[in-house]
Amino acid sequence: DAKTTQPTSMDCAEGRAANLPCNHSTISGNEYVYWYRQIHSQGPQYIIHGLKNNETNEMASLIITEDRKSSTLILPHATLRDTAVYYCIVNDGGSNYKLTFGKGTLLTVNP
Amino acid sequence: EAGVVQSPRYKIIEKKQPVAFWCNPISGHNTLYWYRQNLGQGPELLIRYENEEAVDDSQLPKDRFSAERLKGVDSTLKIQPAELGDSAVYLCASSLFGISGYTFGSGTRLTVV
């Protein structure tokens, strides 16, 4: 699986958009970008994933650059409950489907 | 939908004692995973099941850890004997053919004293 690089921590004001970057410069053509988050004392929670097109669901938007070497997870209106560790993971989603977590980004949403 | 259910939620044991964790995955999910999460780190895969078959146990410390998934549904992870370094959160997850993401349980926090 390709390696990802994320900032250790970020802050965001409540109600503002939170933009979480991820670098995955060694991503291969068949690998997807997955985002999970982990709120304190809970298991990780799936947010969104994409291959090369931008994706949006009820939780977030995923913007993947044209060369696919980086992506940004966007929480459009962050709330205090969005404070969590956010993990960016690259995986081919095939028969060897296995998520390998790094340390992620601790997003703190401030009132 | 009940989600992935794990028990117990917390466990404190003395070193050298055995301990077991139980996981009930989402109904119909054929793939089950056990992860271990140390403080300040991301989860690390221990073992992955496809139905009742362990298809990836390369990261499972087999001298003291064992796991089983009877009838391809519930799973148990055991440590015998436990060591101080086994203190961590043990997470179970399930998915349907590995597509569209996992669903994780809340985990079991193990403290070995």
PDB file of C-alpha atoms in Angstrom:
ATOM      1  CA  ASP A   1       0.000   0.000   0.000  1.00  0.00           C
ATOM      2  CA  ALA A   2       1.163   3.515  -0.758  1.00  0.00           C
ATOM      3  CA  LYS A   3       2.368   5.585   2.178  1.00  0.00           C
ATOM      4  CA  THR A   4       0.494   8.709   3.251  1.00  0.00           C
ATOM      5  CA  THR A   5       1.672  11.871   5.003  1.00  0.00           C
ATOM      6  CA  GLN A   6      -0.634  13.988   7.144  1.00  0.00           C
ATOM      7  CA  PRO A   7      -0.060  16.889   9.523  1.00  0.00           C
ATOM      8  CA  THR A   8       0.021  15.839  13.150  1.00  0.00           C
ATOM      9  CA  SER A   9      -2.625  18.318  14.246  1.00  0.00           C
ATOM     10  CA  MET A  10      -4.912  21.092  13.034  1.00  0.00           C
ATOM     11  CA  ASP A  11      -7.343  23.531  14.569  1.00  0.00           C
ATOM     12  CA  CYS A  12     -10.596  24.828  13.157  1.00  0.00           C
ATOM     13  CA  ALA A  13     -13.240  27.251  14.398  1.00  0.00           C
ATOM     14  CA  GLU A  14     -16.733  25.901  14.890  1.00  0.00           C
ATOM     15  CA  GLY A  15     -18.938  26.574  11.877  1.00  0.00           C
ATOM     16  CA  ARG A  16     -16.025  27.031   9.522  1.00  0.00           C
ATOM     17  CA  ALA A  17     -14.824  24.576   6.909  1.00  0.00           C
ATOM     18  CA  ALA A  18     -12.102  22.151   7.985  1.00  0.00           C
ATOM     19  CA  ASN A  19      -9.692  21.196   5.212  1.00  0.00           C
ATOM     20  CA  LEU A  20      -7.498  18.211   6.044  1.00  0.00           C
ATOM     21  CA  PRO A  21      -4.638  17.531   3.610  1.00  0.00           C
ATOM     22  CA  CYS A  22      -3.018  14.221   2.765  1.00  0.00           C
ATOM     23  CA  ASN A  23      -0.029  13.473   0.561  1.00  0.00           C
ATOM     24  CA  HIS A  24       0.182  10.102  -1.189  1.00  0.00           C
ATOM     25  CA  SER A  25       2.776  10.687  -3.899  1.00  0.00           C
ATOM     26  CA  THR A  26       3.449   6.969  -4.481  1.00  0.00           C
ATOM     27  CA  ILE A  27      -0.191   6.040  -5.085  1.00  0.00           C
ATOM     28  CA  SER A  28      -0.712   3.579  -7.914  1.00  0.00           C
ATOM     29  CA  GLY A  29      -3.435   3.664 -10.530  1.00  0.00           C
ATOM     30  CA  ASN A  30      -5.725   1.129  -8.894  1.00  0.00           C
ATOM     31  CA  GLU A  31      -5.491   2.465  -5.355  1.00  0.00           C
ATOM     32  CA  TYR A  32      -8.314   4.319  -3.674  1.00  0.00           C
ATOM     33  CA  VAL A  33      -8.022   7.049  -1.065  1.00  0.00           C
ATOM     34  CA  TYR A  34     -10.016   6.311   2.102  1.00  0.00           C
ATOM     35  CA  TRP A  35     -10.729   8.602   5.023  1.00  0.00           C
ATOM     36  CA  TYR A  36     -11.671   7.424   8.487  1.00  0.00           C
ATOM     37  CA  ARG A  37     -11.963   9.297  11.743  1.00  0.00           C
ATOM     38  CA  GLN A  38     -11.721   8.219  15.354  1.00  0.00           C
ATOM     39  CA  ILE A  39     -13.479  10.121  18.088  1.00  0.00           C
ATOM     40  CA  HIS A  40     -12.023   9.654  21.553  1.00  0.00           C
ATOM     41  CA  SER A  41     -12.791   6.236  23.090  1.00  0.00           C
ATOM     42  CA  GLN A  42     -14.566   4.997  19.965  1.00  0.00           C
ATOM     43  CA  GLY A  43     -13.543   2.806  17.050  1.00  0.00           C
ATOM     44  CA  PRO A  44     -12.636   4.398  13.721  1.00  0.00           C
ATOM     45  CA  GLN A  45     -15.542   5.475  11.536  1.00  0.00           C
ATOM     46  CA  TYR A  46     -15.627   5.397   7.749  1.00  0.00           C
ATOM     47  CA  ILE A  47     -16.105   8.826   6.159  1.00  0.00           C
ATOM     48  CA  ILE A  48     -15.574   8.654   2.420  1.00  0.00           C
ATOM     49  CA  HIS A  49     -13.394   7.192  -0.305  1.00  0.00           C
ATOM     50  CA  GLY A  50     -12.520   7.961  -3.925  1.00  0.00           C
ATOM     51  CA  LEU A  51     -10.380   6.904  -6.853  1.00  0.00           C
ATOM     52  CA  LYS A  52      -9.836   9.996  -8.995  1.00  0.00           C
ATOM     53  CA  ASN A  53     -13.065  11.958  -9.118  1.00  0.00           C
ATOM     54  CA  ASN A  54     -14.129  14.265  -6.343  1.00  0.00           C
ATOM     55  CA  GLU A  55     -16.663  12.696  -4.026  1.00  0.00           C
ATOM     56  CA  THR A  56     -19.270  14.089  -1.666  1.00  0.00           C
ATOM     57  CA  ASN A  57     -21.561  12.495   0.861  1.00  0.00           C
ATOM     58  CA  GLU A  58     -23.536  13.638   3.877  1.00  0.00           C
ATOM     59  CA  MET A  59     -20.424  13.779   6.026  1.00  0.00           C
ATOM     60  CA  ALA A  60     -17.746  15.328   3.869  1.00  0.00           C
ATOM     61  CA  SER A  61     -16.233  16.053   0.479  1.00  0.00           C
ATOM     62  CA  LEU A  62     -13.077  14.511  -0.912  1.00  0.00           C
ATOM     63  CA  ILE A  63     -10.996  16.449  -3.400  1.00  0.00           C
ATOM     64  CA  ILE A  64      -8.291  14.473  -5.209  1.00  0.00           C
ATOM     65  CA  THR A  65      -5.725  16.306  -7.317  1.00  0.00           C
ATOM     66  CA  GLU A  66      -5.500  15.470 -11.000  1.00  0.00           C
ATOM     67  CA  ASP A  67      -2.163  13.698 -10.568  1.00  0.00           C
ATOM     68  CA  ARG A  68      -3.668  11.846  -7.553  1.00  0.00           C
ATOM     69  CA  LYS A  69      -0.606  12.569  -5.438  1.00  0.00           C
ATOM     70  CA  SER A  70      -2.579  14.404  -2.795  1.00  0.00           C
ATOM     71  CA  SER A  71      -6.103  14.869  -1.529  1.00  0.00           C
ATOM     72  CA  THR A  72      -8.107  17.041   0.846  1.00  0.00           C
ATOM     73  CA  LEU A  73     -10.957  16.043   3.095  1.00  0.00           C
ATOM     74  CA  ILE A  74     -13.401  18.890   3.603  1.00  0.00           C
ATOM     75  CA  LEU A  75     -15.845  19.130   6.482  1.00  0.00           C
ATOM     76  CA  PRO A  76     -17.968  22.050   5.278  1.00  0.00           C
ATOM     77  CA  HIS A  77     -19.294  23.279   8.627  1.00  0.00           C
ATOM     78  CA  ALA A  78     -17.238  21.817  11.441  1.00  0.00           C
ATOM     79  CA  THR A  79     -18.896  21.243  14.814  1.00  0.00           C
ATOM     80  CA  LEU A  80     -17.394  20.430  18.194  1.00  0.00           C
ATOM     81  CA  ARG A  81     -18.374  16.783  17.608  1.00  0.00           C
ATOM     82  CA  ASP A  82     -16.023  16.660  14.629  1.00  0.00           C
ATOM     83  CA  THR A  83     -13.032  16.831  16.986  1.00  0.00           C
ATOM     84  CA  ALA A  84     -11.256  13.549  16.249  1.00  0.00           C
ATOM     85  CA  VAL A  85      -8.208  11.931  14.699  1.00  0.00           C
ATOM     86  CA  TYR A  86      -8.600  11.742  10.916  1.00  0.00           C
ATOM     87  CA  TYR A  87      -6.827   8.993   8.993  1.00  0.00           C
ATOM     88  CA  CYS A  88      -6.019   9.090   5.290  1.00  0.00           C
ATOM     89  CA  ILE A  89      -5.399   5.591   3.900  1.00  0.00           C
ATOM     90  CA  VAL A  90      -4.525   4.340   0.438  1.00  0.00           C
ATOM     91  CA  ASN A  91      -5.594   0.858  -0.596  1.00  0.00           C
ATOM     92  CA  ASP A  92      -6.504  -0.995  -3.759  1.00  0.00           C
ATOM     93  CA  GLY A  93      -9.754  -2.246  -2.242  1.00  0.00           C
ATOM     94  CA  GLY A  94      -9.263  -5.626  -3.856  1.00  0.00           C
ATOM     95  CA  SER A  95      -9.086  -9.149  -2.484  1.00  0.00           C
ATOM     96  CA  ASN A  96      -6.266  -8.151  -0.157  1.00  0.00           C
ATOM     97  CA  TYR A  97      -8.463  -5.475   1.315  1.00  0.00           C
ATOM     98  CA  LYS A  98      -6.658  -4.348   4.434  1.00  0.00           C
ATOM     99  CA  LEU A  99      -6.563  -0.876   5.909  1.00  0.00           C
ATOM    100  CA  THR A 100      -3.178   0.223   7.228  1.00  0.00           C
ATOM    101  CA  PHE A 101      -3.507   3.173   9.587  1.00  0.00           C
ATOM    102  CA  GLY A 102      -0.842   5.800  10.233  1.00  0.00           C
ATOM    103  CA  LYS A 103      -0.978   8.286  13.097  1.00  0.00           C
ATOM    104  CA  GLY A 104      -3.496  10.553  11.385  1.00  0.00           C
ATOM    105  CA  THR A 105      -4.318  14.228  12.027  1.00  0.00           C
ATOM    106  CA  LEU A 106      -5.842  15.356  15.289  1.00  0.00           C
ATOM    107  CA  LEU A 107      -8.463  17.935  14.331  1.00  0.00           C
ATOM    108  CA  THR A 108      -9.594  20.138  17.192  1.00  0.00           C
ATOM    109  CA  VAL A 109     -12.713  22.201  16.556  1.00  0.00           C
ATOM    110  CA  ASN A 110     -12.790  25.214  18.847  1.00  0.00           C
ATOM    111  CA  PRO A 111     -15.911  27.124  19.952  1.00  0.00           C
TER     112      PRO A 111
ATOM    113  CA  GLU B   1     -28.665  -2.329  12.708  1.00  0.00           C
ATOM    114  CA  ALA B   2     -26.804  -3.093  15.944  1.00  0.00           C
ATOM    115  CA  GLY B   3     -23.304  -2.470  14.622  1.00  0.00           C
ATOM    116  CA  VAL B   4     -20.225  -4.411  15.644  1.00  0.00           C
ATOM    117  CA  VAL B   5     -20.548  -5.453  19.278  1.00  0.00           C
ATOM    118  CA  GLN B   6     -17.511  -6.091  21.444  1.00  0.00           C
ATOM    119  CA  SER B   7     -17.221  -7.220  25.022  1.00  0.00           C
ATOM    120  CA  PRO B   8     -16.008  -6.568  27.560  1.00  0.00           C
ATOM    121  CA  ARG B   9     -15.576  -2.812  27.208  1.00  0.00           C
ATOM    122  CA  TYR B  10     -12.764  -2.722  29.766  1.00  0.00           C
ATOM    123  CA  LYS B  11     -10.573  -5.415  31.292  1.00  0.00           C
ATOM    124  CA  ILE B  12      -7.867  -5.209  33.942  1.00  0.00           C
ATOM    125  CA  ILE B  13      -5.769  -8.299  34.598  1.00  0.00           C
ATOM    126  CA  GLU B  14      -2.489  -9.190  36.210  1.00  0.00           C
ATOM    127  CA  LYS B  15       0.412 -10.172  34.007  1.00  0.00           C
ATOM    128  CA  LYS B  16       0.664 -13.869  33.141  1.00  0.00           C
ATOM    129  CA  GLN B  17      -3.105 -14.258  33.364  1.00  0.00           C
ATOM    130  CA  PRO B  18      -5.224 -15.236  30.341  1.00  0.00           C
ATOM    131  CA  VAL B  19      -7.773 -12.912  28.790  1.00  0.00           C
ATOM    132  CA  ALA B  20     -10.347 -13.220  26.008  1.00  0.00           C
ATOM    133  CA  PHE B  21     -12.230 -10.689  23.924  1.00  0.00           C
ATOM    134  CA  TRP B  22     -15.437 -11.344  22.046  1.00  0.00           C
ATOM    135  CA  CYS B  23     -16.762  -9.779  18.847  1.00  0.00           C
ATOM    136  CA  ASN B  24     -20.139 -10.046  17.133  1.00  0.00           C
ATOM    137  CA  PRO B  25     -19.917  -8.543  13.623  1.00  0.00           C
ATOM    138  CA  ILE B  26     -22.677  -6.988  11.584  1.00  0.00           C
ATOM    139  CA  SER B  27     -25.047  -9.633  10.284  1.00  0.00           C
ATOM    140  CA  GLY B  28     -24.044 -10.826   6.839  1.00  0.00           C
ATOM    141  CA  HIS B  29     -20.533  -9.376   6.913  1.00  0.00           C
ATOM    142  CA  ASN B  30     -18.206 -12.120   5.790  1.00  0.00           C
ATOM    143  CA  THR B  31     -14.920 -10.390   6.631  1.00  0.00           C
ATOM    144  CA  LEU B  32     -13.847  -9.832  10.222  1.00  0.00           C
ATOM    145  CA  TYR B  33     -10.730  -8.086  11.477  1.00  0.00           C
ATOM    146  CA  TRP B  34      -8.984  -7.746  14.824  1.00  0.00           C
ATOM    147  CA  TYR B  35      -6.823  -4.676  15.323  1.00  0.00           C
ATOM    148  CA  ARG B  36      -4.699  -3.522  18.246  1.00  0.00           C
ATOM    149  CA  GLN B  37      -4.272   0.154  19.024  1.00  0.00           C
ATOM    150  CA  ASN B  38      -1.528   1.402  21.319  1.00  0.00           C
ATOM    151  CA  LEU B  39      -1.819   4.810  22.924  1.00  0.00           C
ATOM    152  CA  GLY B  40      -1.199   7.603  20.430  1.00  0.00           C
ATOM    153  CA  GLN B  41      -0.913   5.258  17.484  1.00  0.00           C
ATOM    154  CA  GLY B  42      -3.219   4.150  14.689  1.00  0.00           C
ATOM    155  CA  PRO B  43      -4.772   0.677  14.792  1.00  0.00           C
ATOM    156  CA  GLU B  44      -2.591  -2.229  13.634  1.00  0.00           C
ATOM    157  CA  LEU B  45      -4.069  -5.323  12.018  1.00  0.00           C
ATOM    158  CA  LEU B  46      -3.638  -8.568  13.952  1.00  0.00           C
ATOM    159  CA  ILE B  47      -5.750 -10.984  11.930  1.00  0.00           C
ATOM    160  CA  ARG B  48      -8.291 -11.001   9.125  1.00  0.00           C
ATOM    161  CA  TYR B  49     -10.976 -13.639   8.542  1.00  0.00           C
ATOM    162  CA  GLU B  50     -12.873 -14.401   5.377  1.00  0.00           C
ATOM    163  CA  ASN B  51     -15.858 -16.338   6.725  1.00  0.00           C
ATOM    164  CA  GLU B  52     -14.275 -18.856   9.130  1.00  0.00           C
ATOM    165  CA  GLU B  53     -10.846 -18.879   7.485  1.00  0.00           C
ATOM    166  CA  ALA B  54      -7.965 -16.776   8.803  1.00  0.00           C
ATOM    167  CA  VAL B  55      -6.526 -15.377   5.554  1.00  0.00           C
ATOM    168  CA  ASP B  56      -4.011 -12.969   7.072  1.00  0.00           C
ATOM    169  CA  ASP B  57      -2.521 -13.616  10.500  1.00  0.00           C
ATOM    170  CA  SER B  58       1.004 -12.502   9.739  1.00  0.00           C
ATOM    171  CA  GLN B  59       0.934  -9.813  12.454  1.00  0.00           C
ATOM    172  CA  LEU B  60      -0.532 -12.034  15.167  1.00  0.00           C
ATOM    173  CA  PRO B  61       2.035 -12.939  17.883  1.00  0.00           C
ATOM    174  CA  LYS B  62       1.285 -16.633  17.739  1.00  0.00           C
ATOM    175  CA  ASP B  63       3.252 -17.591  20.830  1.00  0.00           C
ATOM    176  CA  ARG B  64       0.649 -16.028  23.082  1.00  0.00           C
ATOM    177  CA  PHE B  65      -2.230 -14.839  20.886  1.00  0.00           C
ATOM    178  CA  SER B  66      -4.902 -16.993  19.324  1.00  0.00           C
ATOM    179  CA  ALA B  67      -8.169 -16.290  17.574  1.00  0.00           C
ATOM    180  CA  GLU B  68     -11.105 -18.210  16.236  1.00  0.00           C
ATOM    181  CA  ARG B  69     -14.230 -17.473  14.276  1.00  0.00           C
ATOM    182  CA  LEU B  70     -16.662 -20.318  14.660  1.00  0.00           C
ATOM    183  CA  LYS B  71     -19.271 -20.756  11.923  1.00  0.00           C
ATOM    184  CA  GLY B  72     -18.011 -17.591  10.271  1.00  0.00           C
ATOM    185  CA  VAL B  73     -19.894 -15.283  12.610  1.00  0.00           C
ATOM    186  CA  ASP B  74     -18.693 -14.398  16.140  1.00  0.00           C
ATOM    187  CA  SER B  75     -15.008 -14.275  16.914  1.00  0.00           C
ATOM    188  CA  THR B  76     -12.852 -14.569  20.021  1.00  0.00           C
ATOM    189  CA  LEU B  77      -9.330 -13.228  20.481  1.00  0.00           C
ATOM    190  CA  LYS B  78      -7.308 -14.719  23.333  1.00  0.00           C
ATOM    191  CA  ILE B  79      -4.035 -13.819  25.001  1.00  0.00           C
ATOM    192  CA  GLN B  80      -2.306 -16.349  27.217  1.00  0.00           C
ATOM    193  CA  PRO B  81      -0.297 -15.370  29.141  1.00  0.00           C
ATOM    194  CA  ALA B  82      -0.724 -11.593  29.056  1.00  0.00           C
ATOM    195  CA  GLU B  83       2.306  -9.324  29.335  1.00  0.00           C
ATOM    196  CA  LEU B  84       2.536  -5.690  30.409  1.00  0.00           C
ATOM    197  CA  GLY B  85       3.142  -4.661  26.786  1.00  0.00           C
ATOM    198  CA  ASP B  86      -0.214  -6.087  25.742  1.00  0.00           C
ATOM    199  CA  SER B  87      -1.996  -3.148  27.341  1.00  0.00           C
ATOM    200  CA  ALA B  88      -3.883  -1.551  24.453  1.00  0.00           C
ATOM    201  CA  VAL B  89      -7.321  -1.181  22.879  1.00  0.00           C
ATOM    202  CA  TYR B  90      -8.383  -4.233  20.886  1.00  0.00           C
ATOM    203  CA  LEU B  91     -10.731  -3.360  18.049  1.00  0.00           C
ATOM    204  CA  CYS B  92     -12.918  -5.637  15.995  1.00  0.00           C
ATOM    205  CA  ALA B  93     -14.259  -4.633  12.582  1.00  0.00           C
ATOM    206  CA  SER B  94     -16.342  -6.270   9.895  1.00  0.00           C
ATOM    207  CA  SER B  95     -17.075  -5.627   6.242  1.00  0.00           C
ATOM    208  CA  LEU B  96     -18.960  -7.153   3.352  1.00  0.00           C
ATOM    209  CA  PHE B  97     -16.360  -8.434   0.912  1.00  0.00           C
ATOM    210  CA  GLY B  98     -14.126  -5.534   1.939  1.00  0.00           C
ATOM    211  CA  ILE B  99     -16.073  -3.024  -0.079  1.00  0.00           C
ATOM    212  CA  SER B 100     -17.156   0.444   1.019  1.00  0.00           C
ATOM    213  CA  GLY B 101     -15.328   0.502   4.258  1.00  0.00           C
ATOM    214  CA  TYR B 102     -15.228  -1.260   7.518  1.00  0.00           C
ATOM    215  CA  THR B 103     -17.481  -0.902  10.525  1.00  0.00           C
ATOM    216  CA  PHE B 104     -15.581  -0.926  13.801  1.00  0.00           C
ATOM    217  CA  GLY B 105     -16.746  -1.797  17.263  1.00  0.00           C
ATOM    218  CA  SER B 106     -15.986   0.419  20.251  1.00  0.00           C
ATOM    219  CA  GLY B 107     -13.109  -1.796  21.321  1.00  0.00           C
ATOM    220  CA  THR B 108     -11.933  -3.466  24.513  1.00  0.00           C
ATOM    221  CA  ARG B 109      -9.447  -1.513  26.579  1.00  0.00           C
ATOM    222  CA  LEU B 110      -7.032  -3.973  28.183  1.00  0.00           C
ATOM    223  CA  THR B 111      -4.812  -2.983  31.074  1.00  0.00           C
ATOM    224  CA  VAL B 112      -2.217  -5.479  32.247  1.00  0.00           C
ATOM    225  CA  VAL B 113      -0.768  -4.739  35.702  1.00  0.00           C
TER     226      VAL B 113
END
